PDB file of C-alpha atoms and ligand atoms in Angstrom:
ATOM      1  CA  MET A   1      66.958  -0.796  29.437  1.00 48.00           C
ATOM      2  CA  SER A   2      70.185  -2.733  29.514  1.00 55.00           C
ATOM      3  CA  GLU A   3      73.394  -1.171  28.296  1.00 61.00           C
ATOM      4  CA  SER A   4      74.958  -4.492  27.517  1.00 73.00           C
ATOM      5  CA  LYS A   5      75.551  -5.106  23.879  1.00 93.00           C
ATOM      6  CA  MET A   6      76.199  -8.409  22.116  1.00 96.00           C
ATOM      7  CA  VAL A   7      78.813  -8.793  19.392  1.00 98.00           C
ATOM      8  CA  GLU A   8      79.055 -11.944  17.301  1.00 98.00           C
ATOM      9  CA  GLY A   9      82.186 -13.402  15.897  1.00 98.00           C
ATOM     10  CA  GLY A  10      83.797 -16.560  14.632  1.00 98.00           C
ATOM     11  CA  CYS A  11      86.451 -18.367  12.708  1.00 98.00           C
ATOM     12  CA  LEU A  12      87.579 -17.970   9.100  1.00 98.00           C
ATOM     13  CA  CYS A  13      85.451 -20.776   7.660  1.00 98.00           C
ATOM     14  CA  GLY A  14      82.344 -19.881   9.674  1.00 98.00           C
ATOM     15  CA  ALA A  15      81.907 -23.246  11.371  1.00 98.00           C
ATOM     16  CA  VAL A  16      82.548 -21.830  14.841  1.00 98.00           C
ATOM     17  CA  ARG A  17      80.394 -18.864  15.809  1.00 98.00           C
ATOM     18  CA  PHE A  18      80.181 -17.163  19.192  1.00 98.00           C
ATOM     19  CA  SER A  19      78.846 -14.091  20.845  1.00 98.00           C
ATOM     20  CA  VAL A  20      80.330 -11.903  23.544  1.00 98.00           C
ATOM     21  CA  THR A  21      78.474  -9.424  25.719  1.00 97.00           C
ATOM     22  CA  LEU A  22      80.062  -5.999  26.215  1.00 97.00           C
ATOM     23  CA  PRO A  23      81.573  -4.467  28.095  1.00 96.00           C
ATOM     24  CA  SER A  24      84.863  -6.370  27.879  1.00 97.00           C
ATOM     25  CA  LYS A  25      87.272  -6.363  30.815  1.00 97.00           C
ATOM     26  CA  TRP A  26      90.440  -5.297  29.016  1.00 97.00           C
ATOM     27  CA  CYS A  27      92.273  -5.388  25.699  1.00 98.00           C
ATOM     28  CA  ALA A  28      95.986  -5.915  25.195  1.00 98.00           C
ATOM     29  CA  HIS A  29      98.644  -6.990  22.750  1.00 98.00           C
ATOM     30  CA  CYS A  30     100.422 -10.197  23.774  1.00 98.00           C
ATOM     31  CA  HIS A  31     104.005 -10.754  22.605  1.00 98.00           C
ATOM     32  CA  CYS A  32     104.540 -14.184  24.229  1.00 97.00           C
ATOM     33  CA  SER A  33     106.180 -16.823  22.098  1.00 97.00           C
ATOM     34  CA  MET A  34     103.181 -19.145  22.328  1.00 97.00           C
ATOM     35  CA  CYS A  35     100.812 -16.514  20.853  1.00 98.00           C
ATOM     36  CA  GLN A  36     103.370 -15.830  18.135  1.00 98.00           C
ATOM     37  CA  ARG A  37     103.550 -19.465  17.072  1.00 97.00           C
ATOM     38  CA  GLU A  38      99.873 -20.295  17.442  1.00 97.00           C
ATOM     39  CA  HIS A  39      98.716 -17.304  15.398  1.00 97.00           C
ATOM     40  CA  GLY A  40     101.700 -17.071  13.058  1.00 97.00           C
ATOM     41  CA  ALA A  41     102.073 -13.403  13.947  1.00 97.00           C
ATOM     42  CA  GLY A  42     104.461 -11.030  15.692  1.00 97.00           C
ATOM     43  CA  TYR A  43     101.924 -10.481  18.454  1.00 98.00           C
ATOM     44  CA  VAL A  44      98.279 -11.158  19.128  1.00 98.00           C
ATOM     45  CA  THR A  45      95.691  -8.670  20.341  1.00 98.00           C
ATOM     46  CA  TRP A  46      93.345 -10.198  22.912  1.00 98.00           C
ATOM     47  CA  VAL A  47      90.187  -8.911  24.492  1.00 98.00           C
ATOM     48  CA  GLY A  48      89.136 -10.342  27.864  1.00 98.00           C
ATOM     49  CA  PHE A  49      85.569 -11.203  28.874  1.00 98.00           C
ATOM     50  CA  GLU A  50      83.931 -12.770  31.859  1.00 98.00           C
ATOM     51  CA  THR A  51      83.465 -16.356  30.728  1.00 98.00           C
ATOM     52  CA  GLU A  52      79.738 -16.029  31.439  1.00 98.00           C
ATOM     53  CA  HIS A  53      79.656 -13.275  28.804  1.00 98.00           C
ATOM     54  CA  PHE A  54      80.997 -15.642  26.149  1.00 98.00           C
ATOM     55  CA  ARG A  55      78.541 -17.929  24.353  1.00 98.00           C
ATOM     56  CA  LEU A  56      79.227 -20.511  21.726  1.00 98.00           C
ATOM     57  CA  LEU A  57      76.526 -20.214  19.022  1.00 98.00           C
ATOM     58  CA  SER A  58      77.600 -22.978  16.642  1.00 98.00           C
ATOM     59  CA  GLY A  59      80.474 -25.309  15.908  1.00 98.00           C
ATOM     60  CA  ASP A  60      80.629 -27.093  19.237  1.00 97.00           C
ATOM     61  CA  ASP A  61      81.957 -30.136  17.328  1.00 98.00           C
ATOM     62  CA  GLN A  62      84.528 -28.029  15.446  1.00 98.00           C
ATOM     63  CA  LEU A  63      85.983 -26.075  18.346  1.00 98.00           C
ATOM     64  CA  SER A  64      89.090 -27.852  19.628  1.00 98.00           C
ATOM     65  CA  TRP A  65      91.127 -27.017  22.727  1.00 98.00           C
ATOM     66  CA  TYR A  66      94.854 -27.428  23.036  1.00 97.00           C
ATOM     67  CA  GLU A  67      96.718 -27.231  26.344  1.00 97.00           C
ATOM     68  CA  SER A  68      99.538 -24.841  25.475  1.00 96.00           C
ATOM     69  CA  SER A  69     101.044 -24.836  28.981  1.00 95.00           C
ATOM     70  CA  PRO A  70      99.909 -26.381  32.266  1.00 97.00           C
ATOM     71  CA  GLY A  71      96.579 -24.842  33.223  1.00 97.00           C
ATOM     72  CA  ALA A  72      96.208 -22.884  29.967  1.00 97.00           C
ATOM     73  CA  ARG A  73      94.255 -23.850  26.895  1.00 98.00           C
ATOM     74  CA  ARG A  74      93.707 -22.392  23.453  1.00 98.00           C
ATOM     75  CA  GLY A  75      90.588 -22.847  21.343  1.00 98.00           C
ATOM     76  CA  PHE A  76      90.744 -23.165  17.583  1.00 98.00           C
ATOM     77  CA  CYS A  77      88.577 -24.308  14.685  1.00 98.00           C
ATOM     78  CA  SER A  78      89.337 -27.867  13.606  1.00 98.00           C
ATOM     79  CA  THR A  79      88.390 -27.091  10.004  1.00 98.00           C
ATOM     80  CA  CYS A  80      90.139 -23.813   9.212  1.00 98.00           C
ATOM     81  CA  GLY A  81      92.598 -23.642  12.080  1.00 98.00           C
ATOM     82  CA  SER A  82      91.615 -20.162  13.246  1.00 98.00           C
ATOM     83  CA  SER A  83      93.004 -19.485  16.696  1.00 98.00           C
ATOM     84  CA  MET A  84      90.296 -17.693  18.622  1.00 98.00           C
ATOM     85  CA  LEU A  85      90.179 -18.380  22.322  1.00 98.00           C
ATOM     86  CA  PHE A  86      92.383 -18.607  25.409  1.00 98.00           C
ATOM     87  CA  GLU A  87      91.533 -19.654  28.945  1.00 98.00           C
ATOM     88  CA  SER A  88      93.856 -20.143  31.880  1.00 97.00           C
ATOM     89  CA  ASP A  89      93.805 -20.979  35.580  1.00 97.00           C
ATOM     90  CA  ARG A  90      95.870 -17.804  36.006  1.00 95.00           C
ATOM     91  CA  TRP A  91      92.894 -15.755  34.837  1.00 95.00           C
ATOM     92  CA  ALA A  92      90.142 -18.012  36.082  1.00 97.00           C
ATOM     93  CA  GLY A  93      86.646 -16.979  35.041  1.00 98.00           C
ATOM     94  CA  GLU A  94      87.879 -15.113  31.983  1.00 98.00           C
ATOM     95  CA  THR A  95      87.682 -16.036  28.304  1.00 98.00           C
ATOM     96  CA  HIS A  96      90.161 -14.236  26.099  1.00 98.00           C
ATOM     97  CA  VAL A  97      89.074 -13.708  22.516  1.00 98.00           C
ATOM     98  CA  ALA A  98      91.479 -12.848  19.675  1.00 98.00           C
ATOM     99  CA  LEU A  99      90.368  -9.367  18.656  1.00 98.00           C
ATOM    100  CA  ALA A 100      90.517 -10.338  14.982  1.00 98.00           C
ATOM    101  CA  CYS A 101      87.568 -12.704  15.445  1.00 98.00           C
ATOM    102  CA  PRO A 102      84.632 -10.570  16.564  1.00 98.00           C
ATOM    103  CA  ASP A 103      82.673  -9.227  13.532  1.00 97.00           C
ATOM    104  CA  GLY A 104      82.412  -5.709  14.901  1.00 93.00           C
ATOM    105  CA  PRO A 105      84.030  -3.265  17.327  1.00 94.00           C
ATOM    106  CA  ILE A 106      84.222  -4.106  20.991  1.00 95.00           C
ATOM    107  CA  ALA A 107      84.212  -0.517  22.243  1.00 93.00           C
ATOM    108  CA  ARG A 108      87.647  -0.689  23.729  1.00 95.00           C
ATOM    109  CA  LYS A 109      91.113   0.035  22.374  1.00 95.00           C
ATOM    110  CA  PRO A 110      94.243  -1.937  23.210  1.00 97.00           C
ATOM    111  CA  GLN A 111      95.631  -0.677  26.514  1.00 97.00           C
ATOM    112  CA  ALA A 112      99.018  -2.327  26.923  1.00 97.00           C
ATOM    113  CA  HIS A 113     101.709  -4.628  25.621  1.00 97.00           C
ATOM    114  CA  ALA A 114     102.213  -7.891  27.599  1.00 97.00           C
ATOM    115  CA  PHE A 115     105.133 -10.304  27.607  1.00 96.00           C
ATOM    116  CA  TYR A 116     107.109  -7.643  25.770  1.00 96.00           C
ATOM    117  CA  ASP A 117     110.374  -9.335  26.775  1.00 96.00           C
ATOM    118  CA  SER A 118     109.744 -11.874  23.991  1.00 97.00           C
ATOM    119  CA  HIS A 119     108.696  -9.412  21.295  1.00 97.00           C
ATOM    120  CA  VAL A 120     109.948  -9.870  17.744  1.00 97.00           C
ATOM    121  CA  ASN A 121     112.025  -7.130  16.101  1.00 95.00           C
ATOM    122  CA  TRP A 122     110.250  -7.376  12.712  1.00 96.00           C
ATOM    123  CA  THR A 123     106.963  -5.816  13.856  1.00 92.00           C
ATOM    124  CA  PRO A 124     107.656  -2.329  15.088  1.00 89.00           C
ATOM    125  CA  VAL A 125     105.729  -1.037  18.075  1.00 90.00           C
ATOM    126  CA  ASP A 126     105.584   2.725  18.059  1.00 87.00           C
ATOM    127  CA  ASP A 127     102.618   3.503  20.275  1.00 92.00           C
ATOM    128  CA  ALA A 128     102.747   4.933  23.750  1.00 93.00           C
ATOM    129  CA  LEU A 129     100.969   2.070  25.512  1.00 95.00           C
ATOM    130  CA  GLU A 130     102.283   0.691  28.773  1.00 95.00           C
ATOM    131  CA  ILE A 131     104.740  -2.162  28.408  1.00 95.00           C
ATOM    132  CA  PHE A 132     104.854  -5.227  30.644  1.00 95.00           C
ATOM    133  CA  ASN A 133     107.310  -8.106  30.691  1.00 93.00           C
ATOM    134  CA  GLY A 134     105.571 -11.343  31.569  1.00 77.00           C
TER     135      GLY A 134
HETATM  136 ZN1   ZN B 201      86.651 -22.504  10.962  1.00 76.03          ZN
HETATM  137 ZN1   ZN B 202     100.422 -14.608  24.530  1.00 76.03          ZN
END
């Protein structure tokens, strides 16, 4: 019997649906300025998967990719604008999924804060997680 578990997720309007197979690789809050702008939030919580564990179920024609910096791209729904995915040459072979998008729990809690050097001062962070700059 396999211990892998599939969790489905998608965008706000439902046009883009995907599944990810647990376990994930990591989960972290990202405070970089690009995540802030793209998601309209103080920081974005991402969960990382092997790209082979990510599967697009529907909305292939709705999922758009935007190159946010050289070698990095962000996937969003063309209809509702939900920002869902991130892939980068820096983390080749991984697909990062915005934790707000899976329908159910991913069996992992956020482990760290990344790019904390660009954090905003209007969203307090009062946990004891490890902090990384960059
Ligand atoms: Zn949508
Ligand atoms: Zn970021």
